[in-house]
Coordinates of C-alpha atoms in Angstrom, one line a residue:
M1 CA -3.4 16.1 -35.0
R2 CA -5.8 18.9 -34.0
R3 CA -9.2 17.1 -34.0
A4 CA -12.3 19.0 -33.0
G5 CA -14.7 16.0 -32.7
P6 CA -16.1 15.0 -29.3
L7 CA -14.1 12.9 -27.0
L8 CA -14.9 9.2 -27.4
I9 CA -15.3 7.2 -24.2
T10 CA -15.7 3.4 -24.5
G11 CA -16.5 0.4 -22.3
F12 CA -17.4 -3.2 -23.0
G13 CA -20.5 -5.2 -22.6
P14 CA -20.8 -8.6 -20.9
F15 CA -18.6 -11.6 -21.8
P16 CA -18.2 -15.1 -20.5
R17 CA -17.6 -15.1 -16.7
M18 CA -18.5 -11.4 -16.6
P19 CA -22.3 -11.1 -17.1
E20 CA -22.3 -7.4 -15.9
N21 CA -19.3 -5.5 -17.2
P22 CA -18.5 -2.5 -14.9
S23 CA -16.5 -0.8 -17.6
A24 CA -19.8 0.0 -19.4
A25 CA -21.3 1.6 -16.4
L26 CA -18.2 3.6 -15.7
A27 CA -18.0 4.9 -19.3
R28 CA -21.7 6.0 -19.1
R29 CA -21.3 7.6 -15.7
L30 CA -18.2 9.5 -16.8
G31 CA -19.8 10.6 -20.0
S32 CA -22.7 12.1 -18.1
L33 CA -20.6 14.0 -15.6
P34 CA -21.4 17.7 -15.7
R35 CA -17.8 18.6 -14.7
L36 CA -16.4 16.8 -17.8
R37 CA -18.9 18.4 -20.2
L38 CA -17.9 21.8 -18.8
A39 CA -14.2 21.0 -19.2
L40 CA -14.7 19.8 -22.8
G41 CA -17.1 22.4 -23.9
Q42 CA -19.3 19.7 -25.4
R43 CA -20.9 16.4 -24.6
P44 CA -18.5 13.4 -25.0
R45 CA -19.6 10.4 -27.0
V46 CA -20.0 7.1 -25.1
L47 CA -19.8 3.9 -26.9
V48 CA -20.3 0.5 -25.3
L49 CA -18.7 -2.2 -27.5
R50 CA -19.9 -5.7 -27.8
T51 CA -17.3 -8.0 -26.4
R52 CA -16.8 -9.6 -29.9
Y53 CA -14.0 -9.3 -32.3
D54 CA -16.3 -8.2 -35.1
A55 CA -17.3 -5.2 -33.0
I56 CA -13.9 -3.6 -33.8
P57 CA -14.4 -3.3 -37.6
E58 CA -18.2 -3.0 -37.5
T59 CA -18.7 -0.5 -34.6
F60 CA -15.4 0.8 -33.2
A61 CA -13.6 1.6 -36.5
P62 CA -16.5 3.7 -37.8
A63 CA -16.5 5.7 -34.6
L64 CA -12.8 6.3 -34.9
A65 CA -13.3 7.4 -38.5
E66 CA -15.5 10.3 -37.3
G67 CA -12.4 12.0 -35.9
P68 CA -12.8 12.1 -32.1
S69 CA -10.4 14.6 -30.4
A70 CA -9.2 11.7 -28.2
V71 CA -10.3 8.3 -27.0
L72 CA -10.5 7.1 -23.4
M73 CA -11.2 3.4 -23.1
F74 CA -12.2 1.2 -20.1
G75 CA -12.1 -2.5 -19.7
V76 CA -12.2 -4.9 -16.7
A77 CA -9.2 -7.0 -15.6
G78 CA -10.2 -10.0 -13.5
G79 CA -7.2 -10.1 -11.3
A80 CA -6.7 -6.3 -10.8
K81 CA -7.0 -4.7 -7.4
R82 CA -6.4 -1.2 -8.6
L83 CA -6.7 0.8 -11.8
R84 CA -4.2 -0.2 -14.4
V85 CA -2.9 2.4 -16.9
E86 CA -2.0 0.5 -20.0
M87 CA 1.1 1.8 -21.6
R88 CA 0.8 0.0 -24.9
G89 CA -1.2 -2.2 -27.2
R90 CA 0.5 -5.2 -28.7
N91 CA 0.1 -6.8 -32.1
R92 CA -0.9 -10.2 -30.7
A93 CA -4.0 -12.3 -30.0
S94 CA -4.8 -15.7 -28.4
R95 CA -6.9 -18.5 -29.6
L96 CA -7.4 -19.6 -26.0
F97 CA -10.2 -17.2 -25.2
P98 CA -13.3 -17.0 -27.4
D99 CA -15.3 -13.8 -27.4
A100 CA -18.9 -13.4 -26.3
S101 CA -20.1 -15.1 -29.5
G102 CA -17.7 -18.0 -29.1
T103 CA -15.4 -16.8 -31.9
R104 CA -11.6 -17.1 -31.6
P105 CA -9.1 -15.0 -33.6
A106 CA -8.1 -16.5 -36.9
R107 CA -4.4 -15.7 -36.3
L108 CA -2.0 -14.8 -33.5
T109 CA -1.3 -11.3 -34.8
L110 CA -4.0 -8.5 -35.0
A111 CA -2.5 -6.8 -38.1
A112 CA -0.3 -8.7 -40.5
D113 CA 1.6 -5.6 -41.6
G114 CA 1.3 -3.7 -38.3
P115 CA 4.1 -2.9 -35.8
A116 CA 4.8 -5.2 -32.8
E117 CA 3.3 -2.6 -30.4
R118 CA 1.8 0.9 -30.3
R119 CA 2.4 3.1 -27.3
S120 CA 0.3 5.7 -25.6
P121 CA 2.3 9.0 -25.0
A122 CA -0.5 10.1 -22.6
A123 CA -0.2 7.1 -20.3
A124 CA 2.5 8.7 -18.0
A125 CA 0.5 11.9 -17.6
A126 CA -2.6 9.9 -16.7
G127 CA -0.7 8.1 -14.0
V128 CA 0.4 11.5 -12.5
I129 CA -3.2 12.7 -12.4
L130 CA -4.4 9.5 -10.7
R131 CA -1.7 9.8 -8.1
R132 CA -2.5 13.4 -7.4
H133 CA -6.1 12.5 -6.7
G134 CA -5.1 9.6 -4.5
V135 CA -6.5 6.9 -6.7
P136 CA -4.6 3.6 -6.4
A137 CA -3.2 2.9 -9.9
T138 CA -0.3 1.1 -11.5
A139 CA 1.4 1.3 -14.9
S140 CA 0.9 -1.9 -17.0
R141 CA 2.8 -3.0 -20.1
D142 CA 0.5 -5.9 -20.9
A143 CA -3.1 -5.3 -21.8
G144 CA -3.7 -9.0 -22.3
R145 CA -4.6 -10.9 -25.5
Y146 CA -8.3 -10.4 -25.5
L147 CA -10.6 -7.6 -26.8
C148 CA -9.1 -5.0 -24.6
N149 CA -5.7 -5.3 -26.2
A150 CA -7.2 -5.7 -29.7
S151 CA -9.3 -2.6 -29.5
Y152 CA -6.5 -0.6 -27.9
Y153 CA -4.0 -1.6 -30.5
R154 CA -6.5 -0.6 -33.2
A155 CA -7.3 2.8 -31.6
L156 CA -3.6 3.6 -31.2
A157 CA -3.3 3.6 -34.9
E158 CA -5.3 6.8 -35.0
D159 CA -3.8 10.3 -35.1
C160 CA -5.2 11.3 -31.8
P161 CA -4.5 10.7 -28.1
V162 CA -5.7 7.3 -26.9
L163 CA -5.6 5.7 -23.4
F164 CA -6.8 2.5 -22.0
L165 CA -7.6 2.0 -18.3
H166 CA -8.3 -1.4 -16.8
I167 CA -10.5 -1.4 -13.8
P168 CA -10.9 -4.1 -11.1
P169 CA -14.0 -6.3 -11.2
R170 CA -16.8 -5.9 -8.7
G171 CA -16.5 -8.1 -5.7
R172 CA -18.6 -11.2 -5.4
T173 CA -20.8 -9.4 -3.0
R174 CA -21.5 -6.9 -5.8
R175 CA -20.0 -4.1 -3.8
P176 CA -19.7 -0.9 -5.8
Q177 CA -16.5 -0.3 -7.7
H178 CA -15.4 2.5 -5.4
Q179 CA -15.7 0.3 -2.3
R180 CA -13.3 -2.1 -4.0
L181 CA -10.9 0.8 -4.5
R182 CA -11.6 2.0 -0.9
I183 CA -11.7 5.6 -1.8
D184 CA -14.4 8.3 -2.5
P185 CA -16.1 7.4 -5.8
Q186 CA -16.4 11.0 -6.6
R187 CA -12.6 11.4 -6.4
V188 CA -12.2 8.6 -8.9
L189 CA -14.7 10.3 -11.3
W190 CA -12.9 13.6 -10.9
A191 CA -9.6 12.0 -11.7
L192 CA -11.0 10.3 -14.7
A193 CA -12.6 13.6 -15.9
E194 CA -9.3 15.3 -15.6
I195 CA -7.6 12.6 -17.6
A196 CA -10.4 12.8 -20.3
A197 CA -10.0 16.6 -20.5
M198 CA -6.2 16.2 -20.7
L199 CA -6.6 13.8 -23.6
A200 CA -9.0 16.0 -25.5
R201 CA -6.8 19.1 -25.0
R202 CA -3.8 17.2 -26.5
G203 CA -5.9 16.2 -29.4
R204 CA -7.1 19.7 -30.1
T205 CA -3.8 21.4 -29.7
G206 CA -1.6 18.7 -31.2
R207 CA 0.6 18.5 -28.1

């Protein structure tokens, strides 16, 4: 494994029913956190993906090909009330939900010759970190059938640590994300920074 490239942090742009995607703002905020830069010894790369299926081969795959030490991904889950640590990406899609361009998957599998699922060995450790910081979180075995799952499944094919975290949407009153979680927002960021550093360390040491 042992990759020396910068940690890659991703979020998503807007999509139908979500004109402001909080995952993009969270990715940018985490990427600019001085504590994380100090822990990593370098600036992480932040990439906000278009919520379109063609963003995976056109934007995400080239970023993965640059050899990041690890990948930390964020997406928003409409019904979530706490952070969801996604344990796996599944080789499945749905024609029910078009992307931001109105495009639907051509088939119900993401990779014709791919395995049924790909798991993240780092998911359990991330859950421990979140609990230690007092951040409400739950383990999830279903990342959905939309772009979150599709991008996660693709990233998990890489030879580096990868983790996807689903975050709750903002409330209708546009309250900040931390108010929805009812905890100190700085604590959330510190927990995420520790998770990011853990992923990068695993990628660089091969553990």
